[in-house]
mmCIF file of C-alpha atoms in Angstrom:
data_model
loop_
_atom_site.group_PDB
_atom_site.id
_atom_site.type_symbol
_atom_site.label_atom_id
_atom_site.label_comp_id
_atom_site.label_asym_id
_atom_site.label_seq_id
_atom_site.Cartn_x
_atom_site.Cartn_y
_atom_site.Cartn_z
ATOM 1 C CA CYS A 17 20.821 -99.497 43.749
ATOM 2 C CA GLU A 18 20.764 -97.222 40.728
ATOM 3 C CA GLU A 19 24.175 -95.657 40.181
ATOM 4 C CA THR A 20 24.460 -92.202 38.676
ATOM 5 C CA PHE A 21 28.243 -92.159 38.281
ATOM 6 C CA ALA A 22 31.179 -94.552 38.005
ATOM 7 C CA SER A 23 32.221 -96.388 41.132
ATOM 8 C CA PRO A 24 35.266 -98.366 42.187
ATOM 9 C CA SER A 25 35.600 -102.095 41.811
ATOM 10 C CA PRO A 26 33.164 -104.100 43.945
ATOM 11 C CA SER A 27 36.245 -105.758 45.436
ATOM 12 C CA ALA A 28 37.148 -102.479 47.157
ATOM 13 C CA ARG A 29 36.362 -102.314 50.885
ATOM 14 C CA TRP A 30 34.116 -99.274 50.399
ATOM 15 C CA GLY A 31 30.836 -98.997 48.653
ATOM 16 C CA THR A 32 29.303 -97.789 45.492
ATOM 17 C CA GLY A 33 26.687 -95.501 46.990
ATOM 18 C CA CYS A 34 24.101 -98.195 47.667
ATOM 19 C CA HIS A 35 24.066 -98.108 51.476
ATOM 20 C CA PRO A 36 20.952 -96.344 52.800
ATOM 21 C CA THR A 37 22.986 -93.629 54.560
ATOM 22 C CA THR A 38 24.998 -92.899 51.415
ATOM 23 C CA ARG A 39 21.776 -92.595 49.436
ATOM 24 C CA LEU A 40 20.397 -90.234 52.096
ATOM 25 C CA CYS A 41 23.523 -88.077 51.843
ATOM 26 C CA LEU A 42 23.439 -88.001 48.029
ATOM 27 C CA GLU A 43 19.776 -87.009 48.167
ATOM 28 C CA TRP A 44 20.609 -84.245 50.655
ATOM 29 C CA LEU A 45 23.545 -83.047 48.530
ATOM 30 C CA SER A 46 21.277 -82.816 45.485
ATOM 31 C CA ASP A 47 19.245 -80.220 47.412
ATOM 32 C CA ALA A 48 22.186 -78.508 49.165
ATOM 33 C CA ILE A 49 24.450 -77.986 46.146
ATOM 34 C CA GLN A 50 23.431 -74.922 44.180
ATOM 35 C CA GLY A 51 26.731 -74.556 42.285
ATOM 36 C CA GLY A 52 30.181 -73.326 43.262
ATOM 37 C CA GLU A 53 30.325 -74.659 46.845
ATOM 38 C CA HIS A 54 33.358 -76.033 48.646
ATOM 39 C CA VAL A 55 32.299 -79.400 50.096
ATOM 40 C CA LEU A 56 34.034 -81.249 52.932
ATOM 41 C CA ASP A 57 33.397 -85.019 52.814
ATOM 42 C CA PHE A 58 34.651 -86.189 56.220
ATOM 43 C CA GLY A 59 35.079 -89.964 56.431
ATOM 44 C CA CYS A 60 35.046 -90.162 52.637
ATOM 45 C CA GLY A 61 35.607 -93.908 52.217
ATOM 46 C CA SER A 62 35.295 -94.490 48.470
ATOM 47 C CA GLY A 63 34.802 -90.795 47.718
ATOM 48 C CA VAL A 64 31.273 -91.343 46.418
ATOM 49 C CA LEU A 65 29.904 -88.300 48.241
ATOM 50 C CA ALA A 66 32.757 -86.035 47.118
ATOM 51 C CA ALA A 67 32.345 -87.240 43.517
ATOM 52 C CA GLY A 68 28.589 -86.792 43.758
ATOM 53 C CA ALA A 69 28.942 -83.238 45.115
ATOM 54 C CA LEU A 70 31.311 -82.311 42.291
ATOM 55 C CA ALA A 71 29.011 -83.874 39.697
ATOM 56 C CA LEU A 72 26.169 -81.797 41.153
ATOM 57 C CA GLY A 73 28.125 -78.568 40.654
ATOM 58 C CA ALA A 74 30.339 -78.026 43.702
ATOM 59 C CA SER A 75 33.518 -76.201 42.706
ATOM 60 C CA LYS A 76 35.781 -78.075 45.132
ATOM 61 C CA ALA A 77 35.597 -81.129 47.367
ATOM 62 C CA THR A 78 37.940 -81.910 50.223
ATOM 63 C CA ALA A 79 37.735 -85.634 50.985
ATOM 64 C CA VAL A 80 39.107 -86.744 54.359
ATOM 65 C CA ASP A 81 39.600 -90.190 55.838
ATOM 66 C CA VAL A 82 41.621 -91.833 58.594
ATOM 67 C CA ASP A 83 42.403 -94.872 56.397
ATOM 68 C CA ALA A 84 45.127 -94.492 53.760
ATOM 69 C CA GLU A 85 43.576 -97.284 51.671
ATOM 70 C CA ALA A 86 40.286 -95.374 51.611
ATOM 71 C CA LEU A 87 42.103 -92.344 50.222
ATOM 72 C CA VAL A 88 43.647 -94.469 47.447
ATOM 73 C CA VAL A 89 40.204 -95.842 46.547
ATOM 74 C CA ALA A 90 38.688 -92.348 46.704
ATOM 75 C CA ALA A 91 41.395 -90.979 44.389
ATOM 76 C CA ALA A 92 40.646 -93.732 41.856
ATOM 77 C CA ASN A 93 36.909 -93.082 42.092
ATOM 78 C CA LEU A 94 37.322 -89.325 41.653
ATOM 79 C CA GLU A 95 39.464 -90.007 38.579
ATOM 80 C CA LEU A 96 36.891 -92.486 37.194
ATOM 81 C CA ASN A 97 34.335 -89.724 37.468
ATOM 82 C CA GLY A 98 36.572 -87.118 35.851
ATOM 83 C CA VAL A 99 36.446 -84.751 38.827
ATOM 84 C CA GLU A 100 39.884 -85.321 40.382
ATOM 85 C CA GLN A 101 41.136 -81.852 39.382
ATOM 86 C CA ARG A 102 38.592 -80.243 41.709
ATOM 87 C CA ALA A 103 39.222 -82.600 44.628
ATOM 88 C CA GLU A 104 41.717 -82.565 47.461
ATOM 89 C CA LEU A 105 42.386 -85.717 49.498
ATOM 90 C CA LEU A 106 43.584 -85.376 53.082
ATOM 91 C CA HIS A 107 44.375 -87.756 55.913
ATOM 92 C CA VAL A 108 42.366 -86.887 59.026
ATOM 93 C CA ARG A 109 45.567 -85.802 60.799
ATOM 94 C CA GLU A 110 45.972 -83.022 58.217
ATOM 95 C CA VAL A 111 42.660 -81.435 59.193
ATOM 96 C CA VAL A 112 42.677 -79.106 62.166
ATOM 97 C CA PRO A 113 39.795 -76.995 63.468
ATOM 98 C CA GLY A 114 39.600 -73.853 61.369
ATOM 99 C CA GLY A 115 42.347 -75.131 59.077
ATOM 100 C CA LEU A 116 40.426 -75.348 55.798
ATOM 101 C CA VAL A 117 40.945 -72.233 53.705
ATOM 102 C CA PRO A 118 38.429 -71.324 52.602
ATOM 103 C CA PRO A 119 36.119 -73.108 55.042
ATOM 104 C CA ALA A 120 33.589 -75.512 53.560
ATOM 105 C CA ASP A 121 30.162 -74.253 52.536
ATOM 106 C CA VAL A 122 28.798 -77.786 52.863
ATOM 107 C CA VAL A 123 30.044 -80.512 55.217
ATOM 108 C CA VAL A 124 28.865 -84.097 54.988
ATOM 109 C CA ALA A 125 29.942 -86.817 57.432
ATOM 110 C CA ASN A 126 28.552 -90.304 56.903
ATOM 111 C CA ILE A 127 30.172 -91.962 59.904
ATOM 112 C CA LEU A 128 28.850 -94.043 62.778
ATOM 113 C CA VAL A 129 27.518 -92.090 65.749
ATOM 114 C CA GLY A 130 30.351 -93.125 68.076
ATOM 115 C CA GLN A 131 32.772 -91.097 65.971
ATOM 116 C CA LEU A 132 30.359 -88.281 65.146
ATOM 117 C CA VAL A 133 29.817 -87.345 68.809
ATOM 118 C CA ARG A 134 33.494 -87.253 69.796
ATOM 119 C CA PRO A 135 34.399 -83.670 70.807
ATOM 120 C CA SER A 136 37.379 -83.648 68.427
ATOM 121 C CA MET A 137 35.116 -84.670 65.529
ATOM 122 C CA VAL A 138 32.462 -82.095 66.411
ATOM 123 C CA CYS A 139 35.116 -79.381 66.506
ATOM 124 C CA SER A 140 36.805 -80.508 63.267
ATOM 125 C CA LEU A 141 33.521 -80.511 61.375
ATOM 126 C CA CYS A 142 31.988 -77.335 62.781
ATOM 127 C CA ALA A 143 35.141 -75.201 62.918
ATOM 128 C CA ASN A 144 35.745 -75.933 59.222
ATOM 129 C CA LEU A 145 32.189 -74.978 58.227
ATOM 130 C CA ALA A 146 31.713 -71.490 56.783
ATOM 131 C CA PRO A 147 29.271 -69.179 58.556
ATOM 132 C CA GLY A 148 25.788 -70.009 57.244
ATOM 133 C CA GLY A 149 27.066 -73.321 55.870
ATOM 134 C CA LEU A 150 25.197 -76.601 55.824
ATOM 135 C CA LEU A 151 26.099 -79.745 57.785
ATOM 136 C CA CYS A 152 24.766 -83.246 57.102
ATOM 137 C CA LEU A 153 25.431 -85.970 59.680
ATOM 138 C CA SER A 154 24.540 -89.495 58.660
ATOM 139 C CA GLY A 155 25.451 -93.087 59.418
ATOM 140 C CA VAL A 156 23.164 -93.121 62.428
ATOM 141 C CA ARG A 157 20.071 -94.913 63.590
ATOM 142 C CA PRO A 158 16.892 -92.930 64.372
ATOM 143 C CA HIS A 159 17.257 -93.523 68.131
ATOM 144 C CA GLU A 160 20.761 -91.928 68.052
ATOM 145 C CA ILE A 161 19.623 -88.479 66.844
ATOM 146 C CA GLY A 162 19.329 -87.160 70.409
ATOM 147 C CA SER A 163 23.026 -87.769 71.074
ATOM 148 C CA LEU A 164 23.903 -85.841 67.886
ATOM 149 C CA LYS A 165 21.736 -82.918 68.951
ATOM 150 C CA GLU A 166 23.420 -82.908 72.350
ATOM 151 C CA ALA A 167 26.947 -83.048 70.884
ATOM 152 C CA TYR A 168 26.382 -80.405 68.178
ATOM 153 C CA GLY A 169 23.796 -78.262 69.980
ATOM 154 C CA THR A 170 26.029 -75.278 70.684
ATOM 155 C CA TRP A 171 27.547 -75.327 67.186
ATOM 156 C CA VAL A 172 24.614 -75.618 64.818
ATOM 157 C CA GLU A 173 20.994 -74.673 64.386
ATOM 158 C CA TRP A 174 18.974 -77.832 63.750
ATOM 159 C CA GLU A 175 16.656 -77.992 60.759
ATOM 160 C CA ASP A 176 14.357 -80.879 61.652
ATOM 161 C CA TRP A 177 12.643 -80.744 58.252
ATOM 162 C CA MET A 178 15.907 -82.040 56.739
ATOM 163 C CA TYR A 179 15.722 -85.226 58.819
ATOM 164 C CA ALA A 180 15.119 -88.347 56.749
ATOM 165 C CA GLU A 181 15.171 -92.112 57.172
ATOM 166 C CA ALA A 182 15.833 -94.918 54.721
ATOM 167 C CA ASP A 183 15.493 -98.670 54.784
ATOM 168 C CA PRO A 184 17.894 -100.956 52.932
ATOM 169 C CA GLY A 185 15.445 -101.803 50.154
ATOM 170 C CA VAL A 186 15.523 -104.865 47.921
ATOM 171 C CA GLY A 187 18.927 -106.531 47.893
ATOM 172 C CA GLY A 188 20.124 -104.518 50.888
ATOM 173 C CA GLU A 189 19.702 -107.172 53.531
ATOM 174 C CA ALA A 190 23.314 -106.679 54.622
ATOM 175 C CA TYR A 191 22.331 -103.183 55.813
ATOM 176 C CA TRP A 192 19.445 -104.363 58.029
ATOM 177 C CA GLY A 193 17.322 -101.835 59.807
ATOM 178 C CA THR A 194 16.400 -98.203 59.399
ATOM 179 C CA TRP A 195 19.101 -95.528 59.015
ATOM 180 C CA ALA A 196 18.881 -91.753 59.354
ATOM 181 C CA ARG A 197 20.496 -88.437 58.397
#
């Protein structure tokens, strides 16, 4: 995996951006970020996506996770990348539907499908997305896309051309199989 910014210690529980779904999200963010956006990174883990969005020109990133340790790692990673002043870290319990002011222009959630399709998750992501905003859902397998479309169908307009798949690549055997966004 070729890293484009600093990452936390390999001993941390969260990654460095090498997982196929993280790479898919970073690739998507490189197209979605035009400059000045507010990005919501829901399920931020190490904060790699928030740091990447800020490095690409987003004006603000709100990084959210349910795990307090993840937020500590994300804070360290954002600081390593020199973007901590433009980032806000929140525990998932601090995020309510429609509670982000201003709402996010770009939302990225790289979480397993079981969490992504929960009604409370769908509402938290979509109700905090600005009108005309962009939503990237990743951490799923290709055969799980139908359940995402069913769960988010009334909230978003699907852009099938944005769909992409990635395999683990050399050295990624721990991430067996094909992943999608």
